[in-house]
Coordinates of C-alpha atoms in Angstrom, one line a residue:
Chain A
X680 CA 146.5 148.0 199.2
X681 CA 146.6 147.7 195.5
X682 CA 143.4 146.7 193.7
X683 CA 145.1 143.5 192.5
X684 CA 147.6 141.7 194.6
X685 CA 150.2 139.6 192.8
X686 CA 148.3 136.4 193.4
X687 CA 145.2 138.1 191.9
X688 CA 147.0 139.3 188.8
X689 CA 148.1 135.7 188.2
X690 CA 144.5 134.6 188.3
X691 CA 144.0 136.7 185.2
X692 CA 147.3 136.3 183.4
X693 CA 147.8 132.6 183.9
X694 CA 144.9 131.4 181.7
X695 CA 146.0 133.8 179.0
X696 CA 149.1 131.7 178.2
X697 CA 150.6 129.0 180.4
X698 CA 147.3 127.6 181.6
X699 CA 145.1 128.5 178.6
X700 CA 141.8 126.7 178.7
X701 CA 141.8 125.8 175.0
X702 CA 145.5 125.1 174.2
X703 CA 146.6 123.6 177.5
X704 CA 143.5 122.3 179.2
X705 CA 141.9 121.5 175.8
X706 CA 138.4 122.5 177.0
X707 CA 135.7 124.3 175.0
X708 CA 137.0 123.1 171.7
X709 CA 133.6 122.5 170.1
X710 CA 132.6 126.1 170.1
X711 CA 136.1 127.2 169.0
X712 CA 135.7 125.0 165.9
X713 CA 132.2 125.9 165.2
X714 CA 131.9 129.7 165.3
X715 CA 135.4 131.0 164.3
X716 CA 134.8 131.2 160.6
X717 CA 134.1 134.9 161.2
X718 CA 135.9 137.3 163.5
X719 CA 132.8 139.1 164.6
X720 CA 131.2 135.9 165.8
X721 CA 134.3 134.9 167.6
X722 CA 134.4 138.3 169.5
X723 CA 130.7 138.1 170.4
X724 CA 131.2 134.5 171.6
X725 CA 134.1 135.5 173.7
X726 CA 132.2 138.3 175.3
X727 CA 129.2 136.1 176.0
X728 CA 131.4 133.5 177.6
X729 CA 133.1 136.2 179.6
X730 CA 129.8 137.5 180.9
X731 CA 128.5 134.0 181.8
X732 CA 131.7 132.8 183.4
X733 CA 132.4 136.1 185.3
X734 CA 129.0 136.5 186.8
X735 CA 128.4 132.7 187.2
X736 CA 131.7 132.3 189.1
X737 CA 130.6 135.1 191.5
X738 CA 127.1 133.6 192.0
X739 CA 128.5 130.1 192.7
X740 CA 131.2 131.5 195.0
X741 CA 128.6 133.4 197.0
X742 CA 126.4 130.3 197.3
X743 CA 129.3 127.9 197.8
X744 CA 128.6 127.4 201.5
X745 CA 124.8 126.8 201.2
X746 CA 124.9 124.4 198.1
X747 CA 124.6 120.8 199.3
X748 CA 127.4 119.0 197.6
X749 CA 125.1 116.2 196.3
X750 CA 123.1 118.5 194.1
X751 CA 125.8 121.1 193.2
X752 CA 125.9 120.1 189.6
X753 CA 122.2 120.9 189.2
X754 CA 122.6 124.2 191.0
X755 CA 125.5 125.1 188.7
X756 CA 123.5 124.2 185.7
X757 CA 120.6 126.4 186.8
X758 CA 122.9 129.3 187.2
X759 CA 124.6 128.8 183.8
X760 CA 121.2 128.3 182.1
X761 CA 119.8 131.5 183.6
X762 CA 122.8 133.5 182.4
X763 CA 122.9 132.0 179.0
X764 CA 119.3 132.8 178.5
X765 CA 120.0 136.4 179.4
X766 CA 122.8 136.5 176.8
X767 CA 120.7 134.8 174.2
X768 CA 117.8 137.2 174.7
X769 CA 120.1 140.3 174.6
X770 CA 121.7 139.1 171.4
X771 CA 118.3 138.4 169.8
X772 CA 117.1 141.8 170.8
X773 CA 120.1 143.9 169.8
X774 CA 122.0 141.9 167.2
X775 CA 119.6 139.6 165.5
X776 CA 121.7 138.8 162.5
X777 CA 124.6 137.8 164.6
X778 CA 122.5 135.6 166.8
X779 CA 121.5 133.8 163.6
X780 CA 125.1 133.2 162.8
X781 CA 125.9 131.9 166.3
X782 CA 122.7 129.9 166.1
X783 CA 122.7 127.1 168.6
X784 CA 126.1 127.8 169.9
X785 CA 125.0 130.5 172.3
X786 CA 122.7 128.0 173.9
X787 CA 125.5 125.5 174.0
X788 CA 127.6 127.8 176.2
X789 CA 125.8 125.8 178.9
X790 CA 127.7 122.7 177.9
X791 CA 131.0 124.6 177.5
X792 CA 133.4 122.6 179.6
X793 CA 135.3 125.6 180.7
X794 CA 132.4 127.0 182.6
X795 CA 131.5 123.9 184.6
X796 CA 135.2 123.3 185.0
X797 CA 135.8 126.7 186.6
X798 CA 132.7 126.4 188.8
X799 CA 133.9 123.0 190.1
X800 CA 137.6 123.7 190.3
X801 CA 137.6 127.3 191.5
X802 CA 134.4 129.0 192.5
X803 CA 133.3 126.3 194.9
X804 CA 136.5 126.9 197.0
X805 CA 137.2 130.6 196.7
X806 CA 135.7 133.9 197.6
X807 CA 133.7 136.0 195.1
X808 CA 136.4 138.6 194.2
X809 CA 138.9 135.9 193.3
X810 CA 136.3 133.8 191.6
X811 CA 135.4 136.8 189.5
X812 CA 139.0 137.4 188.5
X813 CA 139.4 133.7 187.7
X814 CA 136.3 133.8 185.5
X815 CA 137.5 136.9 183.6
X816 CA 141.0 135.4 183.2
X817 CA 139.8 132.1 181.8
X818 CA 137.3 133.6 179.5
X819 CA 139.9 136.0 178.3
X820 CA 142.2 133.1 177.6
X821 CA 139.4 131.4 175.7
X822 CA 138.6 134.6 173.9
X823 CA 142.2 135.2 172.8
X824 CA 142.4 131.9 171.1
X825 CA 139.0 132.4 169.5
X826 CA 140.0 135.8 168.1
X827 CA 143.3 134.5 166.8
X828 CA 141.6 131.6 165.1
X829 CA 138.8 133.8 163.8
X830 CA 141.3 136.3 162.5
X831 CA 143.1 133.8 160.3
X832 CA 140.1 131.9 159.2
X833 CA 138.2 135.0 158.1
X834 CA 141.2 136.7 156.5
X835 CA 142.3 133.7 154.5
X836 CA 138.9 132.2 154.0
X837 CA 136.8 135.2 153.0
X838 CA 139.4 138.0 152.6
X839 CA 137.5 140.1 155.1
X840 CA 137.9 141.2 158.8
X841 CA 134.8 141.9 160.8
X842 CA 133.0 141.8 157.4
X843 CA 135.1 144.5 155.8
X844 CA 137.0 143.5 152.7
X845 CA 140.7 144.1 153.5
X846 CA 142.2 142.2 150.5
X847 CA 140.1 143.8 147.8
X848 CA 137.0 142.6 146.0
X849 CA 137.1 139.0 144.8
X850 CA 134.4 139.5 142.2
X851 CA 135.7 142.6 140.3
X852 CA 139.3 141.6 141.1
X853 CA 140.7 144.5 142.9
X854 CA 143.5 144.7 145.5
X855 CA 145.3 141.4 146.1
X856 CA 142.8 139.6 143.9
X857 CA 144.1 141.4 140.8
X858 CA 147.3 139.4 141.1
X859 CA 145.4 136.1 140.9
X860 CA 145.0 135.5 144.6
X861 CA 141.9 133.5 145.6
X862 CA 140.1 132.9 148.9
X863 CA 140.9 129.6 150.5
X864 CA 137.7 127.7 150.8
X865 CA 139.3 125.2 153.2
X866 CA 139.5 127.8 155.9
X867 CA 135.8 128.2 156.0
X868 CA 135.1 124.6 157.0
X869 CA 135.4 123.6 160.6
X870 CA 138.4 121.2 160.2
X871 CA 140.5 124.2 159.4
X872 CA 139.8 125.6 162.9
X873 CA 141.1 122.3 164.3
X874 CA 144.3 122.7 162.3
X875 CA 144.7 126.4 163.3
X876 CA 144.2 125.5 167.0
X877 CA 146.7 122.7 166.5
X878 CA 149.3 125.0 165.1
X879 CA 148.8 127.5 168.0
X880 CA 149.3 124.6 170.4
X881 CA 152.4 123.6 168.5
X882 CA 153.9 127.1 168.4
X883 CA 153.1 127.6 172.1
X884 CA 154.7 124.4 173.2
X885 CA 157.8 124.8 171.2
X886 CA 158.3 128.3 172.7
X887 CA 157.8 126.9 176.2
X888 CA 159.0 123.3 176.4
X889 CA 157.9 123.1 180.0
X890 CA 154.3 122.7 178.8
X891 CA 155.0 119.5 176.8
X892 CA 153.5 116.5 178.6
X893 CA 155.6 113.5 179.4
X894 CA 154.5 110.4 177.6
Chain B
X210 CA 181.4 119.6 148.5
X211 CA 183.2 117.0 150.6
X212 CA 185.2 119.9 152.1
X213 CA 182.1 122.0 152.7
X214 CA 180.5 119.1 154.5
X215 CA 183.4 118.7 156.8
X216 CA 183.7 122.5 157.3
X217 CA 180.1 122.7 158.5
X218 CA 180.2 119.5 160.6
X219 CA 178.5 120.1 164.0
X220 CA 177.2 123.5 162.9
X221 CA 173.6 124.5 162.7
X222 CA 173.4 124.3 159.0
X223 CA 175.1 120.9 158.8
X224 CA 171.9 118.9 157.8
X225 CA 171.4 121.1 154.8
X226 CA 175.0 120.6 153.6
X227 CA 174.8 116.9 154.4
X228 CA 171.7 116.6 152.4
X229 CA 173.2 118.2 149.3
X230 CA 176.2 116.0 149.7
X231 CA 174.3 112.7 149.9
X232 CA 172.1 113.9 147.1
X233 CA 175.0 114.5 144.7
X234 CA 177.6 112.0 145.8
X235 CA 177.8 108.6 147.3
X236 CA 178.8 109.0 150.9
X237 CA 182.6 109.4 151.5
X238 CA 182.4 108.0 155.0
X239 CA 181.5 104.3 155.0
X240 CA 181.4 101.7 157.7
X241 CA 184.9 100.5 158.3
X242 CA 185.8 97.0 157.4
X243 CA 186.2 95.5 160.8
X244 CA 183.1 94.1 162.5
X245 CA 180.2 92.3 161.0
X246 CA 178.0 94.6 159.0
X247 CA 175.6 93.6 156.3
X248 CA 175.7 96.4 153.8
X249 CA 172.6 96.7 151.6
X250 CA 172.5 99.0 148.7
X251 CA 168.8 99.3 148.8
X252 CA 168.6 102.3 151.1
X253 CA 165.8 104.9 151.1
X254 CA 167.4 106.8 148.3
X255 CA 167.4 103.8 146.1
X256 CA 163.8 103.1 146.9
X257 CA 162.8 106.6 146.1
X258 CA 164.7 106.7 142.9
X259 CA 163.1 103.5 141.7
X260 CA 159.7 105.0 142.1
X261 CA 160.8 108.2 140.3
X262 CA 162.1 106.1 137.4
X263 CA 158.7 104.5 137.2
X264 CA 157.1 107.9 137.1
X265 CA 159.3 109.4 134.3
X266 CA 157.5 107.8 131.4
X267 CA 154.2 109.1 132.9
X268 CA 155.7 112.6 133.2
X269 CA 157.0 112.6 129.6
X270 CA 153.7 111.4 128.3
X271 CA 151.8 114.0 130.3
X272 CA 153.9 116.7 128.8
X273 CA 152.9 115.7 125.3
X274 CA 149.4 115.1 126.3
X275 CA 149.1 118.6 127.8
X276 CA 149.9 120.0 124.4
X277 CA 147.8 117.5 122.5
X278 CA 144.7 118.3 124.5
X279 CA 145.3 122.0 124.2
X280 CA 145.6 122.0 120.4
X281 CA 142.9 119.4 119.9
X282 CA 140.5 121.5 121.9
X283 CA 141.3 124.5 119.7
X284 CA 141.6 122.8 116.3
X285 CA 139.4 119.8 116.8
X286 CA 140.6 116.2 117.1
X287 CA 142.7 115.0 114.2
X288 CA 140.8 112.7 111.8
X289 CA 143.3 110.0 111.2
X290 CA 145.3 110.0 114.4
X291 CA 148.9 109.1 114.0
X292 CA 151.2 109.0 117.0
X293 CA 154.2 110.7 115.5
X294 CA 152.3 113.3 113.5
X295 CA 149.8 114.4 116.1
X296 CA 151.0 113.5 119.4
X297 CA 154.8 113.4 119.7
X298 CA 155.4 116.8 118.2
X299 CA 157.5 119.7 119.4
X300 CA 154.5 122.0 119.6
X301 CA 152.9 119.6 122.1
X302 CA 156.1 119.1 124.0
X303 CA 156.5 122.9 124.2
X304 CA 153.2 123.3 126.0
X305 CA 154.3 120.5 128.3
X306 CA 157.6 122.4 129.0
X307 CA 155.7 125.7 129.6
X308 CA 152.9 124.2 131.7
X309 CA 154.0 121.0 133.3
X310 CA 157.7 121.6 134.1
X311 CA 157.0 124.6 136.2
X312 CA 154.6 122.5 138.3
X313 CA 157.4 120.0 138.9
X314 CA 160.0 122.7 139.6
X315 CA 157.7 124.5 142.1
X316 CA 156.7 121.3 143.8
X317 CA 160.3 120.2 144.3
X318 CA 161.6 123.7 145.1
X319 CA 159.0 124.5 147.8
X320 CA 158.8 121.0 149.2
X321 CA 162.5 120.6 149.6
X322 CA 162.8 124.1 151.0
X323 CA 160.3 123.2 153.8
X324 CA 162.2 119.9 154.4
X325 CA 165.5 121.7 154.6
X326 CA 164.1 124.3 157.0
X327 CA 162.7 121.6 159.3
X328 CA 165.9 119.6 159.2
X329 CA 168.0 122.6 160.2
X330 CA 165.6 123.6 163.0
X331 CA 165.3 120.1 164.4
X332 CA 168.9 119.2 163.7
X333 CA 168.2 116.0 161.9
X334 CA 169.2 114.8 158.5
X335 CA 167.1 115.7 155.5
X336 CA 165.2 112.6 154.5
X337 CA 164.6 111.5 151.0
X338 CA 160.8 111.2 151.5
X339 CA 160.0 114.3 149.5
X340 CA 161.7 113.1 146.3
X341 CA 158.7 110.9 145.4
X342 CA 156.0 113.3 146.8
X343 CA 157.5 116.1 144.8
X344 CA 157.2 114.1 141.6
X345 CA 153.7 112.8 142.4
X346 CA 152.2 116.2 143.2
X347 CA 152.5 117.8 139.7
X348 CA 151.1 114.7 138.2
X349 CA 147.8 114.7 140.2
X350 CA 146.8 118.3 139.7
X351 CA 145.0 119.9 136.8
X352 CA 147.4 121.4 134.2
X353 CA 146.4 125.0 134.7
X354 CA 146.8 125.0 138.5
X355 CA 148.4 128.4 139.5
X356 CA 151.9 128.0 140.8
X357 CA 151.3 130.0 144.0
X358 CA 148.3 127.7 144.8
X359 CA 150.6 124.7 144.4
X360 CA 153.2 126.3 146.7
X361 CA 150.7 127.0 149.4
X362 CA 149.3 123.5 149.2
X363 CA 152.8 121.9 149.2
X364 CA 153.8 123.9 152.3
X365 CA 150.6 122.8 154.0
X366 CA 150.9 119.2 152.9
X367 CA 154.5 118.8 154.0
X368 CA 154.1 120.6 157.3
X369 CA 150.7 119.3 158.4
X370 CA 150.8 116.0 156.5
X371 CA 154.3 115.0 157.4
X372 CA 156.5 117.2 159.6
X373 CA 154.1 117.5 162.6
X374 CA 154.1 113.7 162.8
X375 CA 157.9 113.6 162.9
X376 CA 158.9 113.6 159.2
X377 CA 159.4 110.8 156.7
X378 CA 158.3 107.4 157.9
X379 CA 156.1 108.8 160.7
X380 CA 153.3 110.3 158.7
X381 CA 149.8 108.9 158.9
X382 CA 148.6 110.4 155.6
X383 CA 150.2 110.3 152.2
X384 CA 151.7 113.8 151.8
X385 CA 151.0 114.0 148.1
X386 CA 147.3 113.2 148.7
X387 CA 147.2 115.7 151.6
X388 CA 148.4 118.3 149.1
X389 CA 145.7 117.3 146.6
X390 CA 143.0 117.2 149.2
X391 CA 144.0 120.7 150.5
X392 CA 143.8 122.0 146.9
X393 CA 140.5 120.4 146.4
X394 CA 138.9 121.8 149.5
X395 CA 140.6 125.2 149.3
X396 CA 140.2 126.0 145.7
X397 CA 137.4 123.9 144.3
X398 CA 136.8 126.0 141.2
X399 CA 140.4 125.3 140.1
X400 CA 140.1 121.6 140.8
X401 CA 136.8 120.5 139.2
X402 CA 134.4 121.3 136.4
X403 CA 135.1 121.3 132.7
X404 CA 137.4 124.3 132.5
X405 CA 140.5 123.2 134.3
X406 CA 141.7 120.0 132.6
X407 CA 142.9 121.4 129.3
X408 CA 145.4 124.2 129.2
X409 CA 143.8 127.5 128.1
X410 CA 140.2 126.5 128.7
X411 CA 139.7 128.8 131.6
X412 CA 141.5 131.7 129.9
X413 CA 139.3 131.2 126.8
X414 CA 136.1 131.2 129.0
X415 CA 137.2 134.5 130.5
X416 CA 137.9 136.0 127.1
X417 CA 134.5 134.9 125.9
X418 CA 132.9 136.5 128.9
X419 CA 134.7 139.7 127.9
X420 CA 133.2 139.5 124.5
X421 CA 135.6 137.5 122.4
X422 CA 134.0 135.8 119.4
X423 CA 135.4 132.2 119.7
X424 CA 134.3 128.7 120.5
X425 CA 134.6 127.8 124.2
X426 CA 137.1 125.2 124.9
X427 CA 135.4 122.3 126.6
X428 CA 137.8 120.1 128.5
X429 CA 135.5 117.8 130.4
X430 CA 137.0 114.6 131.7
X431 CA 135.4 111.3 130.9
X432 CA 134.0 110.9 134.4
X433 CA 132.7 114.4 134.1
X434 CA 130.7 113.5 131.0
X435 CA 129.4 110.4 132.6
X436 CA 128.4 112.2 135.8
X437 CA 126.2 114.5 133.6
X438 CA 124.7 111.4 131.8
X439 CA 126.5 112.4 128.6
X440 CA 128.0 109.0 127.9
X441 CA 127.0 109.1 124.2
X442 CA 128.6 112.5 123.6
X443 CA 131.7 111.3 125.4
X444 CA 132.1 108.2 123.2
X445 CA 131.9 110.4 120.1
X446 CA 135.2 112.0 121.2
X447 CA 137.1 109.2 122.9
X448 CA 137.0 105.4 122.4
X449 CA 138.2 102.8 124.9
X450 CA 141.7 102.7 123.4
X451 CA 142.1 106.5 123.9
X452 CA 141.3 105.9 127.5
X453 CA 143.8 103.0 127.7
X454 CA 146.7 104.9 126.0
X455 CA 145.7 108.1 127.7
X456 CA 144.8 110.6 125.0
X457 CA 142.1 112.1 127.2
X458 CA 141.9 115.2 129.4
X459 CA 142.5 114.8 133.1
X460 CA 145.0 115.6 135.8
X461 CA 148.5 116.0 134.4
X462 CA 149.7 112.5 134.8
X463 CA 146.7 110.3 135.5
X464 CA 145.5 109.7 132.0
X465 CA 147.6 106.9 130.5
X466 CA 146.6 103.6 132.0
X467 CA 149.1 101.9 129.8
X468 CA 152.2 103.7 131.1
X469 CA 150.9 103.5 134.7
X470 CA 150.5 99.7 134.1
X471 CA 154.1 99.5 132.9
X472 CA 155.3 101.6 135.9
X473 CA 153.3 99.3 138.2
X474 CA 154.9 96.2 136.7
X475 CA 158.3 97.8 137.1
X476 CA 157.6 98.6 140.8
X477 CA 156.3 95.1 141.4
X478 CA 159.3 93.4 139.8
X479 CA 161.8 95.6 141.5
X480 CA 159.9 94.7 144.8
X481 CA 159.4 98.3 145.7
X482 CA 155.7 98.3 145.8
X483 CA 153.4 95.6 147.1
X484 CA 151.6 93.6 144.5
X485 CA 149.0 92.6 147.0
X486 CA 147.8 96.1 147.4
X487 CA 147.6 96.6 143.7
X488 CA 145.8 93.4 142.9
X489 CA 143.4 93.7 145.7
X490 CA 142.6 97.4 144.9
X491 CA 141.9 96.4 141.3
X492 CA 139.6 93.6 142.5
X493 CA 137.9 96.0 144.9
X494 CA 137.1 98.4 142.1
X495 CA 135.9 95.7 139.8
X496 CA 133.6 94.3 142.4
X497 CA 132.1 97.7 143.2
X498 CA 131.8 98.4 139.4
X499 CA 130.0 95.0 138.9
X500 CA 127.6 95.7 141.7
X501 CA 126.7 99.0 140.1
X502 CA 126.3 97.4 136.7
X503 CA 124.0 94.8 138.2
X504 CA 121.9 97.5 139.8
X505 CA 121.5 99.2 136.4
X506 CA 120.8 95.9 134.7
X507 CA 118.1 95.1 137.2
X508 CA 116.4 98.4 136.3
X509 CA 116.6 99.8 139.8
X510 CA 118.3 102.9 138.5
X511 CA 116.6 104.3 135.4
X512 CA 118.1 106.4 132.6
X513 CA 116.8 109.5 134.2
X514 CA 118.7 109.0 137.4
X515 CA 121.7 111.2 138.0
X516 CA 123.7 108.2 138.8
X517 CA 122.9 106.3 135.5
X518 CA 125.9 107.5 133.6
X519 CA 128.5 106.4 136.1
X520 CA 126.6 103.4 137.4
X521 CA 126.1 102.0 133.9
X522 CA 129.7 102.5 132.9
X523 CA 131.2 99.1 132.2
X524 CA 132.9 97.9 135.4
X525 CA 136.4 97.3 133.9
X526 CA 136.5 100.7 132.3
X527 CA 136.6 102.3 135.7
X528 CA 140.3 101.3 135.8
X529 CA 141.1 103.1 132.6
X530 CA 139.7 106.5 133.4
X531 CA 140.4 109.1 136.1
X532 CA 143.0 108.7 138.7
X533 CA 142.2 105.2 139.8
X534 CA 145.1 103.4 138.1
X535 CA 147.5 106.1 139.1
X536 CA 146.3 106.1 142.7
X537 CA 146.5 102.4 143.0
X538 CA 150.0 102.0 141.6
X539 CA 151.8 105.0 143.0
X540 CA 149.9 106.1 146.1
X541 CA 148.0 103.2 147.7
X542 CA 151.3 101.3 147.7
X543 CA 153.1 103.9 149.8
X544 CA 154.9 101.7 152.4
X545 CA 154.6 104.2 155.2
X546 CA 150.9 105.0 155.2
X547 CA 149.6 101.6 154.0
X548 CA 149.0 98.4 155.9
X549 CA 152.1 96.5 156.9
X550 CA 150.8 92.9 157.3
X551 CA 150.1 90.8 154.3
X552 CA 146.5 90.0 155.1
X553 CA 146.1 93.7 156.0
X554 CA 147.3 94.7 152.6
X555 CA 144.6 92.6 150.9
X556 CA 141.9 94.3 153.0
X557 CA 143.4 97.7 152.7
X558 CA 143.8 97.5 148.9
X559 CA 140.4 96.0 148.4
X560 CA 138.7 98.7 150.3
X561 CA 140.6 101.4 148.4
X562 CA 139.3 100.1 145.1
X563 CA 135.8 99.5 146.4
X564 CA 135.4 103.0 148.1
X565 CA 137.0 104.8 145.1
X566 CA 134.4 103.6 142.7
X567 CA 131.7 104.2 145.2
X568 CA 132.7 107.8 145.8
X569 CA 133.1 108.3 142.1
X570 CA 129.5 107.3 141.5
X571 CA 127.8 109.0 144.5
X572 CA 129.7 112.2 144.8
X573 CA 127.5 114.8 143.2
X574 CA 130.1 117.6 143.2
X575 CA 133.1 115.9 141.9
X576 CA 133.0 112.6 140.0
X577 CA 136.3 111.2 141.4
X578 CA 137.1 109.8 144.7
X579 CA 140.5 108.0 144.6
X580 CA 142.4 110.5 146.7
X581 CA 139.6 110.5 149.3
X582 CA 139.4 106.8 149.4
X583 CA 143.2 106.4 149.8
X584 CA 143.3 109.0 152.5
X585 CA 140.5 107.3 154.3
X586 CA 142.2 104.0 154.2
X587 CA 145.5 105.6 155.3
X588 CA 143.7 106.5 158.5
X589 CA 142.4 103.0 158.9
X590 CA 145.5 101.1 158.0
X591 CA 146.9 100.9 161.5
X592 CA 143.5 99.6 162.7
X593 CA 143.5 96.9 160.1
X594 CA 147.0 95.9 161.0
X595 CA 146.1 95.8 164.7
X596 CA 143.2 93.4 164.1
X597 CA 145.2 91.3 161.7
X598 CA 148.0 90.9 164.3
X599 CA 145.5 90.2 167.0
X600 CA 143.7 87.6 164.9
X601 CA 147.0 85.9 164.2
X602 CA 147.9 85.8 167.9
X603 CA 144.5 84.4 168.8
X604 CA 144.8 81.7 166.1
X605 CA 148.2 80.7 167.4
X606 CA 147.1 80.7 171.0
X607 CA 144.4 78.3 170.1
X608 CA 146.9 76.1 168.3
X609 CA 149.1 76.3 171.3
X610 CA 146.2 75.2 173.6
X611 CA 145.4 72.2 171.5
X612 CA 149.1 71.3 170.9
X613 CA 150.5 68.4 172.8
X614 CA 153.4 69.9 174.7
X615 CA 156.1 67.2 174.7
X616 CA 157.8 66.7 178.0
X617 CA 160.9 68.8 178.2
X618 CA 164.0 66.9 177.9
X619 CA 167.1 68.9 178.3
X620 CA 169.0 66.5 176.0
X621 CA 166.6 66.6 173.1
X622 CA 166.8 70.2 172.1
X623 CA 164.9 69.4 168.9
X624 CA 161.6 68.5 170.6
X625 CA 161.8 71.5 172.9
X626 CA 162.2 73.7 169.9
X627 CA 159.2 72.1 168.3
X628 CA 157.0 72.8 171.3
X629 CA 158.1 76.4 171.4
X630 CA 157.5 77.1 167.7
X631 CA 154.0 75.6 167.5

């Protein structure tokens, strides 16, 4: 038996494109807008969410038969909160500058709709292995969009990638800046993320018309 | 061209050829004579061309003004100003040709290219909507705006401001103002301050920084002076008539209140633009200006306040400076993005004027707010219309309730009609 059956593979691949949490389900938009001005922050955010969602899904899945359904939201919150605190502490310990940039948004992973959504929709009804794959798949789908948005925003807004200048130095005018190019201040501000996400949604749906909703 | 059009009929590139065809010729296929068709000559093309005609004087003036501001900033303002000798000169016009015409060409070139691409992809006809936008854009940017910046902004404005909503007639925001707003937020150093409004000022500043011995060219706008509480210094350069005729620095086409007024009258009399929006916007700005003047008169805002310069500016002069007049006449009246109902137009226009002056005074970074005010009201225009329509329905329902419904008599059609039309 292969490690991943066809059904299991779909659990990971579906959320990457045709069932993407951000562009199709339109969940987790707030953090996608807030922290994607830099690529590094986007990647760290994606990894954090992957950890929380992957582990959280497994925990909820294991507990799914003992959680009374009346208080399941509270139990879910406790699990997420515990995991988020771990992520927050790790970031503060090993990447303090970065945790400054991400600021409150690490804490706000708790309220990320994707996480509660996957707990409710998937982990409560499936076994731990499948739940784990589902968590990884969805957080990958989330992360892909974050990285794409972060890539364009950092490249066009600051002329850097992961903090390294790739277009030259804007102050002494080298590289592309020597030709008169300037950074686009609009890409730094959050509304630009909304527009970039919108363009991704637009491109995706025109490639695959089956995704377009009926009015 | 007729043949080309027929040759490409039904092919993928057909919209592009059709567009060129309608642009250059009157259509060769007309509705046939049989049947009852009312043929109006005032199609979209006619509407757009009328607005462009109203813009041509402003464009010509701005080309002269670009040169006039440039040379005045270098050589000092002429002592005894005479129109023919100092303003309408070939030197001035040449600067206009070198600096302003490229803006127009790039704006049209890039904008129409985007429109053509979208028309071909989507297979619809190219609409004439960009003809006016393309003319407005060069007139509302500073004269030294780099052309690549303008191109980027035009692509953004046409795609995000218009095409995603479905093209001309479906857009929520005015595309020209979307372009201006994009430029403002993306490249603020090129859009504000005292180095962008006069051609050459920025270059000169860089040369001085490199060690050139020369006077800096200061090209502050009137609002810029006022925002820094330098009203006295400003009035030593420009008097009120300069502001009215437009011999002041500013965005390319916004300076001449006189020509804009003429253009506005032309648009009103040709019934292209709504006089309600224009009048109410003027009223709105006057009211806000008066309120600020009162605040200053009552001594609430002292001379040391950062708002003193702009708040104390006589209320009617707000109409003469900055982009307020241009925005009211050419952009607030955009029939697509504005309010559609008559009462809605009054509210819409009034708030544009009111908010413009408010932003002008309170915005610390940039003493102008017309484009922001119009964009904001563009967003609210459908809401205003919604409530106006609902209010109207409510009023008529009330009337209907109180009306005496006459007994229906199938013979007296007249009375039946009366009851129905109450």
